[in-house]
Each structure stands twice: as C-alpha cells, then as structure tokens.
mmCIF file of C-alpha atoms in Angstrom:
data_model
loop_
_atom_site.group_PDB
_atom_site.id
_atom_site.type_symbol
_atom_site.label_atom_id
_atom_site.label_comp_id
_atom_site.label_asym_id
_atom_site.label_seq_id
_atom_site.Cartn_x
_atom_site.Cartn_y
_atom_site.Cartn_z
ATOM 1 C CA MET A 1 -14.102 43.283 24.676
ATOM 2 C CA LYS A 2 -16.188 44.829 28.164
ATOM 3 C CA ARG A 3 -14.349 41.555 30.700
ATOM 4 C CA PHE A 4 -11.529 43.214 28.859
ATOM 5 C CA SER A 5 -11.634 46.644 29.951
ATOM 6 C CA GLN A 6 -13.533 45.940 33.192
ATOM 7 C CA ARG A 7 -9.831 43.825 33.869
ATOM 8 C CA HIS A 8 -7.530 46.295 32.191
ATOM 9 C CA PRO A 9 -9.142 49.697 32.498
ATOM 10 C CA GLU A 10 -6.232 51.156 31.562
ATOM 11 C CA LYS A 11 -5.348 49.657 29.074
ATOM 12 C CA GLY A 12 -6.289 50.977 25.237
ATOM 13 C CA ILE A 13 -7.908 49.710 22.042
ATOM 14 C CA ASP A 14 -4.372 48.645 21.171
ATOM 15 C CA PHE A 15 -3.509 46.129 23.715
ATOM 16 C CA TYR A 16 -5.799 44.998 23.310
ATOM 17 C CA LEU A 17 -5.714 43.592 19.500
ATOM 18 C CA GLU A 18 -2.159 42.808 20.353
ATOM 19 C CA SER A 19 -3.626 40.767 23.545
ATOM 20 C CA LEU A 20 -5.536 38.618 20.497
ATOM 21 C CA GLU A 21 -3.187 37.798 18.288
ATOM 22 C CA PRO A 22 -1.634 34.533 19.769
ATOM 23 C CA GLU A 23 -5.254 33.483 20.766
ATOM 24 C CA ILE A 24 -6.085 33.662 17.079
ATOM 25 C CA GLY A 25 -3.181 32.533 15.168
ATOM 26 C CA PHE A 26 -3.252 29.060 17.994
ATOM 27 C CA ILE A 27 -6.812 28.497 16.274
ATOM 28 C CA GLU A 28 -5.293 29.192 12.865
ATOM 29 C CA GLU A 29 -2.711 26.345 13.448
ATOM 30 C CA ILE A 30 -5.242 23.771 14.934
ATOM 31 C CA GLU A 31 -8.019 24.414 12.378
ATOM 32 C CA THR A 32 -5.817 24.463 9.520
ATOM 33 C CA PRO A 33 -6.765 21.666 7.234
ATOM 34 C CA LYS A 34 -5.129 18.512 6.919
ATOM 35 C CA LEU A 35 -4.886 18.836 3.228
ATOM 36 C CA ASP A 36 -3.072 21.570 3.552
ATOM 37 C CA ARG A 37 -0.340 19.709 5.652
ATOM 38 C CA LEU A 38 0.147 17.441 2.233
ATOM 39 C CA VAL A 39 3.545 17.883 0.561
ATOM 40 C CA ASP A 40 2.056 17.188 -2.817
ATOM 41 C CA ALA A 41 -1.064 19.619 -2.751
ATOM 42 C CA VAL A 42 -1.465 23.121 -3.793
ATOM 43 C CA SER A 43 -2.571 25.280 -0.610
ATOM 44 C CA ILE A 44 -4.148 28.405 -1.783
ATOM 45 C CA ILE A 45 -4.450 30.538 1.051
ATOM 46 C CA THR A 46 -4.496 34.330 1.674
ATOM 47 C CA ALA A 47 -1.354 36.350 2.739
ATOM 48 C CA HIS A 48 -2.755 36.974 6.020
ATOM 49 C CA LYS A 49 -3.341 32.884 6.543
ATOM 50 C CA CYS A 50 0.231 32.106 6.236
ATOM 51 C CA LYS A 51 1.880 32.559 9.104
ATOM 52 C CA GLY A 52 3.327 29.536 10.513
ATOM 53 C CA LYS A 53 3.454 27.633 7.581
ATOM 54 C CA GLU A 54 6.363 27.482 4.813
ATOM 55 C CA PHE A 55 6.477 25.418 1.047
ATOM 56 C CA ARG A 56 8.775 24.632 -1.224
ATOM 57 C CA ILE A 57 7.346 26.672 -4.081
ATOM 58 C CA VAL A 58 4.775 30.125 -3.710
ATOM 59 C CA PHE A 59 3.335 32.089 -6.050
ATOM 60 C CA LEU A 60 2.241 35.587 -5.320
ATOM 61 C CA PRO A 61 -0.558 36.809 -8.021
ATOM 62 C CA LEU A 62 -1.668 40.179 -8.605
ATOM 63 C CA MET A 63 0.938 41.971 -7.645
ATOM 64 C CA VAL A 64 -0.925 45.253 -9.034
ATOM 65 C CA GLU A 65 -1.571 48.173 -7.751
ATOM 66 C CA GLY A 66 -4.719 48.512 -5.603
ATOM 67 C CA ILE A 67 -4.688 44.937 -4.831
ATOM 68 C CA PHE A 68 -0.702 44.563 -2.943
ATOM 69 C CA PRO A 69 -1.064 46.708 -1.779
ATOM 70 C CA ILE A 70 -3.987 47.286 -0.940
ATOM 71 C CA ASP A 71 -5.362 51.567 -1.865
ATOM 72 C CA PRO A 72 -6.069 52.361 2.364
ATOM 73 C CA ILE A 73 -8.998 53.274 3.701
ATOM 74 C CA ILE A 74 -8.856 56.279 5.579
ATOM 75 C CA PRO A 75 -9.910 56.934 8.291
ATOM 76 C CA GLN A 76 -9.127 53.385 9.180
ATOM 77 C CA THR A 77 -10.820 52.799 12.016
ATOM 78 C CA TYR A 78 -9.910 49.464 13.473
ATOM 79 C CA ASP A 79 -6.641 49.817 12.327
ATOM 80 C CA LYS A 80 -3.729 49.356 15.723
ATOM 81 C CA GLN A 81 -1.176 51.656 14.125
ATOM 82 C CA ILE A 82 -3.268 54.563 14.524
ATOM 83 C CA MET A 83 -4.928 53.681 18.151
ATOM 84 C CA TYR A 84 -2.426 56.212 19.321
ATOM 85 C CA ILE A 85 -3.885 57.759 22.277
ATOM 86 C CA GLY A 86 -3.453 61.664 22.564
ATOM 87 C CA LYS A 87 -1.807 61.541 19.127
ATOM 88 C CA ARG A 88 -3.862 62.795 15.999
ATOM 89 C CA LEU A 89 -2.340 61.525 12.303
ATOM 90 C CA ASN A 90 -2.348 63.651 9.074
ATOM 91 C CA ARG A 91 -3.303 61.338 6.150
ATOM 92 C CA ALA A 92 0.661 61.624 5.465
ATOM 93 C CA ASP A 93 1.034 60.029 7.985
ATOM 94 C CA LEU A 94 -2.060 57.081 7.633
ATOM 95 C CA GLU A 95 -0.727 56.323 4.291
ATOM 96 C CA LYS A 96 2.904 55.779 4.893
ATOM 97 C CA ASN A 97 1.592 53.693 8.061
ATOM 98 C CA HIS A 98 -1.567 51.558 5.502
ATOM 99 C CA TYR A 99 1.734 51.095 3.323
ATOM 100 C CA ASP A 100 4.283 49.770 5.898
ATOM 101 C CA GLU A 101 1.855 46.942 7.053
ATOM 102 C CA GLU A 102 1.763 45.990 3.367
ATOM 103 C CA ARG A 103 4.977 45.506 2.502
ATOM 104 C CA ARG A 104 5.580 43.844 6.346
ATOM 105 C CA LEU A 105 2.561 41.389 5.053
ATOM 106 C CA ILE A 106 4.500 40.649 1.182
ATOM 107 C CA TYR A 107 7.584 40.135 3.136
ATOM 108 C CA SER A 108 6.011 37.946 5.971
ATOM 109 C CA SER A 109 4.172 35.749 2.580
ATOM 110 C CA MET A 110 8.215 35.802 0.477
ATOM 111 C CA ILE A 111 9.983 33.934 3.710
ATOM 112 C CA LYS A 112 7.623 31.529 3.513
ATOM 113 C CA ALA A 113 9.509 30.001 0.635
ATOM 114 C CA SER A 114 11.374 27.425 0.699
ATOM 115 C CA GLU A 115 12.962 26.439 -2.616
ATOM 116 C CA ARG A 116 11.154 28.944 -5.377
ATOM 117 C CA LEU A 117 8.937 32.775 -5.269
ATOM 118 C CA ILE A 118 7.236 33.334 -8.333
ATOM 119 C CA PHE A 119 5.939 36.963 -8.400
ATOM 120 C CA SER A 120 3.326 37.805 -11.225
ATOM 121 C CA PHE A 121 1.151 40.710 -12.628
ATOM 122 C CA SER A 122 -1.213 41.957 -15.084
ATOM 123 C CA GLU A 123 -1.632 44.876 -17.282
ATOM 124 C CA ARG A 124 -5.338 44.747 -17.039
ATOM 125 C CA ILE A 125 -7.866 43.236 -14.515
ATOM 126 C CA ASN A 126 -10.867 41.735 -15.723
ATOM 127 C CA MET A 127 -9.947 42.518 -19.354
ATOM 128 C CA GLN A 128 -10.552 46.475 -18.607
ATOM 129 C CA GLU A 129 -9.421 48.630 -16.211
ATOM 130 C CA LYS A 130 -5.683 49.139 -16.396
ATOM 131 C CA THR A 131 -3.547 48.414 -13.645
ATOM 132 C CA SER A 132 0.499 49.117 -12.793
ATOM 133 C CA PRO A 133 2.487 46.852 -11.377
ATOM 134 C CA SER A 134 2.502 47.101 -7.269
ATOM 135 C CA ARG A 135 5.589 49.780 -5.877
ATOM 136 C CA PHE A 136 7.199 46.523 -3.600
ATOM 137 C CA LEU A 137 7.899 44.966 -7.161
ATOM 138 C CA VAL A 138 9.372 48.488 -7.927
ATOM 139 C CA GLU A 139 11.360 48.611 -5.093
ATOM 140 C CA MET A 140 12.465 45.354 -5.528
ATOM 141 C CA GLY A 141 13.701 45.895 -9.379
ATOM 142 C CA LEU A 142 11.562 43.144 -10.182
ATOM 143 C CA VAL A 143 10.291 45.352 -13.272
ATOM 144 C CA PRO A 144 10.828 44.875 -17.045
ATOM 145 C CA GLU A 145 11.921 48.289 -18.339
ATOM 146 C CA GLU A 146 8.490 47.688 -20.626
ATOM 147 C CA PHE A 147 6.755 48.595 -16.804
ATOM 148 C CA SER A 148 9.039 51.054 -15.699
ATOM 149 C CA GLU A 149 7.033 53.801 -15.546
ATOM 150 C CA THR A 150 4.967 53.481 -13.408
ATOM 151 C CA GLU A 151 4.008 56.942 -11.312
ATOM 152 C CA PRO A 152 2.280 57.973 -10.088
ATOM 153 C CA TYR A 153 0.400 55.281 -8.128
ATOM 154 C CA LEU A 154 -2.897 55.942 -9.095
ATOM 155 C CA GLY A 155 -4.603 52.104 -10.085
ATOM 156 C CA SER A 156 -7.219 51.541 -11.572
ATOM 157 C CA ILE A 157 -10.165 54.211 -13.764
ATOM 158 C CA LYS A 158 -12.003 54.204 -10.479
ATOM 159 C CA ASN A 159 -9.569 55.030 -8.106
ATOM 160 C CA VAL A 160 -8.008 58.295 -10.444
ATOM 161 C CA GLU A 161 -11.118 59.252 -10.329
ATOM 162 C CA SER A 162 -11.450 59.414 -7.015
ATOM 163 C CA TYR A 163 -8.234 61.127 -6.535
ATOM 164 C CA PHE A 164 -8.811 63.610 -8.968
ATOM 165 C CA ARG A 165 -11.998 64.098 -7.130
ATOM 166 C CA SER A 166 -10.775 64.477 -3.954
ATOM 167 C CA ALA A 167 -8.141 67.145 -5.126
ATOM 168 C CA ALA A 168 -11.040 69.276 -6.792
ATOM 169 C CA THR A 169 -13.522 69.642 -4.319
ATOM 170 C CA GLN A 170 -10.134 69.905 -1.635
ATOM 171 C CA SER A 171 -9.128 73.016 -3.592
ATOM 172 C CA LEU A 172 -12.495 74.267 -3.891
ATOM 173 C CA LYS A 173 -13.002 74.908 -0.607
ATOM 174 C CA ASP A 174 -9.487 76.283 0.328
ATOM 175 C CA LEU A 175 -11.071 78.936 -2.673
ATOM 176 C CA LYS A 176 -13.410 79.763 -0.828
ATOM 177 C CA GLU A 177 -11.558 80.903 2.394
ATOM 178 C CA ILE A 178 -9.359 83.363 0.591
ATOM 179 C CA ILE A 179 -10.186 87.187 -1.249
ATOM 180 C CA ASP A 180 -6.821 87.113 -2.927
ATOM 181 C CA TYR A 181 -6.536 84.642 -5.336
ATOM 182 C CA LYS A 182 -3.211 85.912 -7.382
ATOM 183 C CA SER A 183 -1.540 85.238 -4.009
ATOM 184 C CA CYS A 184 -2.897 82.039 -4.609
ATOM 185 C CA GLU A 185 -1.727 80.698 -8.788
ATOM 186 C CA GLU A 186 -0.231 77.762 -7.320
ATOM 187 C CA LEU A 187 -4.014 76.877 -5.799
ATOM 188 C CA VAL A 188 -5.874 78.109 -8.295
ATOM 189 C CA GLU A 189 -3.855 75.988 -10.590
ATOM 190 C CA LYS A 190 -4.810 72.841 -8.888
ATOM 191 C CA ALA A 191 -7.832 73.101 -8.478
ATOM 192 C CA PHE A 192 -8.201 73.533 -12.765
ATOM 193 C CA VAL A 193 -6.102 71.013 -13.504
ATOM 194 C CA SER A 194 -7.536 68.813 -11.686
ATOM 195 C CA LEU A 195 -11.375 69.849 -13.111
ATOM 196 C CA HIS A 196 -9.588 69.010 -16.190
ATOM 197 C CA LEU A 197 -8.703 65.535 -15.511
ATOM 198 C CA LEU A 198 -11.716 64.857 -13.791
ATOM 199 C CA SER A 199 -13.550 64.949 -16.859
ATOM 200 C CA LYS A 200 -11.649 63.076 -18.560
ATOM 201 C CA PHE A 201 -12.948 60.222 -16.173
ATOM 202 C CA GLY A 202 -16.234 58.211 -16.833
ATOM 203 C CA ASN A 203 -19.591 59.193 -16.677
ATOM 204 C CA LYS A 204 -19.860 63.873 -16.342
ATOM 205 C CA ARG A 205 -23.276 63.306 -16.369
ATOM 206 C CA LYS A 206 -23.545 61.558 -13.341
ATOM 207 C CA TRP A 207 -20.913 63.593 -11.682
ATOM 208 C CA TRP A 208 -22.559 66.544 -12.011
ATOM 209 C CA GLN A 209 -26.530 66.095 -11.943
ATOM 210 C CA ASN A 210 -27.947 68.036 -8.784
ATOM 211 C CA THR A 211 -28.968 65.124 -6.574
ATOM 212 C CA LYS A 212 -32.877 65.133 -6.351
ATOM 213 C CA PRO A 213 -33.715 65.923 -2.665
ATOM 214 C CA THR A 214 -35.918 63.296 -0.790
ATOM 215 C CA LYS A 215 -38.616 63.316 1.523
ATOM 216 C CA ASN A 216 -39.186 59.990 4.174
ATOM 217 C CA PRO A 217 -42.236 59.048 4.038
ATOM 218 C CA ASN A 218 -42.414 57.460 7.244
ATOM 219 C CA LYS A 219 -44.052 59.372 10.135
ATOM 220 C CA PRO A 220 -42.130 58.725 13.277
ATOM 221 C CA HIS A 221 -44.197 56.819 15.278
ATOM 222 C CA PRO A 222 -46.360 55.741 12.479
ATOM 223 C CA SER A 223 -48.712 53.634 14.411
ATOM 224 C CA GLY A 224 -48.969 56.586 16.556
ATOM 225 C CA LYS A 225 -47.991 54.985 19.563
ATOM 226 C CA LEU A 226 -44.706 55.843 21.692
ATOM 227 C CA SER A 227 -43.727 52.549 22.865
ATOM 228 C CA ALA A 228 -41.125 52.765 26.251
ATOM 229 C CA SER A 229 -40.938 48.958 26.114
ATOM 230 C CA TYR A 230 -37.921 47.284 27.785
ATOM 231 C CA SER A 231 -36.152 46.215 24.850
ATOM 232 C CA ARG A 232 -37.342 49.379 22.784
ATOM 233 C CA VAL A 233 -35.614 51.333 25.038
ATOM 234 C CA SER A 234 -32.678 49.759 25.798
ATOM 235 C CA THR A 235 -32.565 49.638 21.834
ATOM 236 C CA TYR A 236 -32.382 52.919 21.971
ATOM 237 C CA LYS A 237 -29.651 53.410 24.361
ATOM 238 C CA ASP A 238 -27.335 50.991 22.889
ATOM 239 C CA CYS A 239 -27.807 52.930 19.484
ATOM 240 C CA PRO A 240 -29.848 55.009 18.097
ATOM 241 C CA ALA A 241 -29.833 54.383 14.615
ATOM 242 C CA LYS A 242 -30.431 50.716 15.328
ATOM 243 C CA TYR A 243 -33.521 51.974 16.964
ATOM 244 C CA LYS A 244 -34.574 53.866 13.632
ATOM 245 C CA PHE A 245 -33.869 51.236 11.015
ATOM 246 C CA ARG A 246 -35.374 48.648 13.634
ATOM 247 C CA TYR A 247 -39.028 50.386 14.720
ATOM 248 C CA HIS A 248 -39.376 53.105 12.314
ATOM 249 C CA PHE A 249 -38.335 51.879 9.001
ATOM 250 C CA PHE A 250 -39.499 48.341 10.076
ATOM 251 C CA ILE A 251 -35.875 46.652 8.582
ATOM 252 C CA ASP A 252 -35.839 44.116 11.541
ATOM 253 C CA GLN A 253 -33.061 41.397 11.752
ATOM 254 C CA PRO A 254 -33.030 37.607 11.530
ATOM 255 C CA LYS A 255 -34.323 35.882 15.146
ATOM 256 C CA GLY A 256 -30.893 35.001 16.673
ATOM 257 C CA ILE A 257 -30.449 33.738 20.033
ATOM 258 C CA SER A 258 -31.878 37.172 22.808
ATOM 259 C CA LEU A 259 -35.590 36.972 20.876
ATOM 260 C CA TYR A 260 -34.923 33.358 22.114
ATOM 261 C CA LYS A 261 -33.707 33.822 25.211
ATOM 262 C CA GLY A 262 -35.817 36.089 26.399
ATOM 263 C CA LEU A 263 -39.518 34.199 25.323
ATOM 264 C CA LEU A 264 -38.280 31.869 27.712
ATOM 265 C CA TYR A 265 -36.382 33.993 30.256
ATOM 266 C CA HIS A 266 -40.290 35.537 29.913
ATOM 267 C CA LYS A 267 -42.015 31.814 30.287
ATOM 268 C CA ILE A 268 -39.854 30.854 33.471
ATOM 269 C CA VAL A 269 -40.951 33.965 35.582
ATOM 270 C CA GLN A 270 -44.340 33.654 35.009
ATOM 271 C CA GLU A 271 -44.475 30.137 35.718
ATOM 272 C CA PHE A 272 -42.506 30.767 39.162
ATOM 273 C CA PHE A 273 -45.078 33.320 39.521
ATOM 274 C CA ASN A 274 -48.193 31.543 38.947
ATOM 275 C CA PRO A 275 -50.830 32.466 41.560
ATOM 276 C CA GLU A 276 -52.568 29.484 40.356
ATOM 277 C CA LYS A 277 -49.780 27.237 41.439
ATOM 278 C CA GLU A 278 -48.759 27.027 44.981
ATOM 279 C CA ASN A 279 -44.902 26.765 43.867
ATOM 280 C CA GLU A 280 -42.086 26.735 47.286
ATOM 281 C CA TYR A 281 -40.417 29.826 46.751
ATOM 282 C CA SER A 282 -37.702 29.149 46.598
ATOM 283 C CA PHE A 283 -34.055 28.730 44.067
ATOM 284 C CA ASN A 284 -34.337 24.867 43.791
ATOM 285 C CA GLN A 285 -37.607 25.391 42.501
ATOM 286 C CA LEU A 286 -36.495 28.075 40.239
ATOM 287 C CA LYS A 287 -34.447 25.464 38.958
ATOM 288 C CA VAL A 288 -36.776 23.050 38.315
ATOM 289 C CA ILE A 289 -39.121 25.222 36.262
ATOM 290 C CA ILE A 290 -36.312 26.525 34.230
ATOM 291 C CA ASP A 291 -35.506 23.064 33.513
ATOM 292 C CA GLU A 292 -39.156 22.420 32.183
ATOM 293 C CA ILE A 293 -39.852 24.842 29.988
ATOM 294 C CA TRP A 294 -35.844 25.260 28.991
ATOM 295 C CA ASP A 295 -35.879 23.932 25.226
ATOM 296 C CA ASP A 296 -32.343 23.530 23.648
ATOM 297 C CA ASN A 297 -34.007 23.255 20.148
ATOM 298 C CA LEU A 298 -33.871 26.621 19.674
ATOM 299 C CA PHE A 299 -30.284 27.111 19.737
ATOM 300 C CA PRO A 300 -27.607 26.867 16.990
ATOM 301 C CA PHE A 301 -26.042 23.666 18.500
ATOM 302 C CA ILE A 302 -26.146 22.251 22.030
ATOM 303 C CA THR A 303 -23.399 23.408 23.437
ATOM 304 C CA VAL A 304 -25.162 26.914 23.128
ATOM 305 C CA ALA A 305 -27.898 26.152 24.170
ATOM 306 C CA ASN A 306 -26.267 24.984 27.300
ATOM 307 C CA GLU A 307 -23.934 27.508 27.660
ATOM 308 C CA GLN A 308 -26.813 30.086 27.439
ATOM 309 C CA LYS A 309 -28.778 27.352 30.370
ATOM 310 C CA LYS A 310 -26.417 27.754 32.619
ATOM 311 C CA ASP A 311 -26.387 31.042 32.423
ATOM 312 C CA ALA A 312 -29.968 31.403 32.736
ATOM 313 C CA TYR A 313 -29.876 29.469 36.514
ATOM 314 C CA GLN A 314 -27.025 32.578 37.328
ATOM 315 C CA SER A 315 -29.099 35.219 36.195
ATOM 316 C CA PHE A 316 -32.500 34.030 37.788
ATOM 317 C CA GLU A 317 -29.914 32.894 40.672
ATOM 318 C CA TYR A 318 -28.931 36.672 40.874
ATOM 319 C CA PHE A 319 -32.648 37.450 40.472
ATOM 320 C CA PHE A 320 -33.713 35.808 43.366
ATOM 321 C CA ASN A 321 -31.418 36.800 45.997
ATOM 322 C CA ASN A 322 -32.989 40.014 44.964
ATOM 323 C CA LEU A 323 -36.304 39.484 45.277
ATOM 324 C CA PRO A 324 -38.422 39.734 48.575
ATOM 325 C CA PRO A 325 -37.515 36.978 51.567
ATOM 326 C CA ALA A 326 -41.178 36.585 52.187
ATOM 327 C CA LYS A 327 -43.427 35.129 49.031
ATOM 328 C CA PRO A 328 -44.981 38.078 47.076
ATOM 329 C CA ASN A 329 -48.422 38.119 47.428
ATOM 330 C CA VAL A 330 -48.617 38.339 43.085
ATOM 331 C CA LEU A 331 -52.614 38.725 41.588
ATOM 332 C CA ALA A 332 -50.498 38.288 38.013
ATOM 333 C CA THR A 333 -47.712 38.676 35.947
ATOM 334 C CA GLU A 334 -47.318 40.775 32.865
ATOM 335 C CA LYS A 335 -51.095 41.999 32.919
ATOM 336 C CA GLU A 336 -51.609 43.851 30.363
ATOM 337 C CA PHE A 337 -53.263 47.656 32.058
ATOM 338 C CA SER A 338 -53.924 51.336 30.525
ATOM 339 C CA PHE A 339 -55.133 54.369 31.284
ATOM 340 C CA SER A 340 -55.499 57.242 30.506
ATOM 341 C CA LEU A 341 -53.897 60.811 31.524
ATOM 342 C CA ASP A 342 -53.985 64.237 30.389
ATOM 343 C CA GLY A 343 -56.114 63.233 27.284
ATOM 344 C CA ASN A 344 -52.757 60.496 26.385
ATOM 345 C CA ARG A 345 -53.348 56.792 26.777
ATOM 346 C CA PHE A 346 -50.924 54.943 28.330
ATOM 347 C CA SER A 347 -50.739 50.945 28.084
ATOM 348 C CA GLY A 348 -48.430 47.792 28.804
#
C-alpha cells in the first residue's frame, strides 16, 4: 500500500481497492481445488467466493435477516463504497449502500445456477433466536403467505435490543437540548416508547447497573525507567496504543520475521566492525559476513528466507554507501554505557 501511494499520490483508497480485485480474482482462480472442478461433487463455498463459477444446482440457505443480508456495521471503515473524498454520508445513505451491495451479492450468487436454484430459510436459528425471511425473498415474492408480514426488519432479539437502545439513547440526548417539551411531543413519545420496548427484551438488571470505576494498577513505567531504544520509539511513532499494550501492559506479540531479521542485522554489523578482526572494508566483505551469519531456519519458509536475505543485501549496500570513505577506527560496536545528569541516570 505504501508503494501504491508513492506511485499514485493523487489516487484514493477506493482506487487502490478496485485495483486489487483483478489480482484477487486471478489468485482465487488458480488456487481453486481440483474437487471444485468435479462434475459429480458438492462444493460448499461462500457467496463471495463463487466468482467465475457455474453449477447445475445452487442452494442458498439461511436466507434470513441478519445473515443474508447481514446487518450493517456503521461506520464501515473499509467499505470502498463510502471512501468518497470530501463527501460525508449519513446513516441512511450508508445503510442503502450496504443493502445495495448485499443485493448485488445475492444476484451474483443466483446467476451461478444453470438448471435449478433453491432458497431456504428458518423461523429460528439454533432453535433459539426467532428470525424473519430475507427482504430479498420478499422483493422476489418467494415468501409464503404465513411469513408475509416481515416488517420491521429487525432480525434477532439482539438486533431488536440494539435498535431500541440506540433509539432511546438518541431521543434522550436530543431532549437534553430542548427547553419547551410541549413543542416536541413526538420526540418525548419516541423516547418513552423506545424505553418501554427496550424493557421487554433481555436482562434489565444488566442494562441499568452502574459500571463500577476501574483503576489501572500499572505505572506508566513499571520499572521506573523510560526506554528510548529505537524499537520502542519507532513503535510509539507507529502506534501509541501498540506501544502501550506491548511495553506498559506487557501484552507482547509472537516473535515474527521482523524480530529475527533485526537480530541478524545486529550480528552482521557487530561482526563487520569487530576491532579484533581485520575485515576488509568493502561491501563484498559485508556480503560474505551476511552469508556466514544468515540462518534460513529462523524464517517459516525458504522462499521468505531468500526474499529477506535479498532485502538484506540491498539494505546493507545502502548502509555501506553512507559510511565514511576510509575505514573508521571503531573501538566497539553497541558497547554499553551509562552516565548521570541532573540526578537522572542514563544508560544504553
């Protein structure tokens, strides 16, 4: 994405996402398992994965509200439909775009059937949550009469609770800004009706319990020291929250490529400037040291190891080209030090 931004600084995220679609489609096509190509076999795939395929018979199960179409999540940060620079879309527009996209998805799934297309839906999911038939089935006139009254499309009990909670919260918020309640009877009624209906669902005790205040026992710098190492500073610059979770709460991430790559780079630099060895001051000698120290076993796949090693050659070539013309008189590399200043102890 960084390279894309450098090559196309005038383009937006929507153009970037669209440019990925052909490549994704090609990868999906070449990675299609052989079983998917068999005639006398059943293929279980998602609606998103059926691109470029066709079947004699297609089954589309779970055609209920909340599943197909799925409930909109707002804001849909990575939905390319709302990536319009300089344009703010309200909730109604976002929901319309969402359901339009779901409608296109169901249509693309339907046209994959060459002979028969079978829909199915259930009154309940997991024998618990009561559901409504998908609005798309209603639009196509495929819902039996006993299920024809499907409005409003609120889906599961959880969705109903969420809807009325949102309506009640917004109504009460609006009422706080009003002085004359008599002129806003409709808003008052909406607030009370929402609260009344909200009380009919779920566990009321959990809703209205006051949340007890919490206290974070972690000190900003648990050891009493502030580390300004390159890795910590770069982590903070990249994402303060990431820094907080990793170095304050000690929620570390699994060791990955970057860590092992960094350890190898440290060893290479230390070996190249080792004062006890008379290494030739050249990039060729640096490449020899890279070959000696590099360990393919630190990486998950040999292809990844080769790619990272190639990247190391390029990085160290750039590094060497920025060194002094003559070999510097290096006494030590990454030698530990410490000193005091104004009552503070500094070490590194």
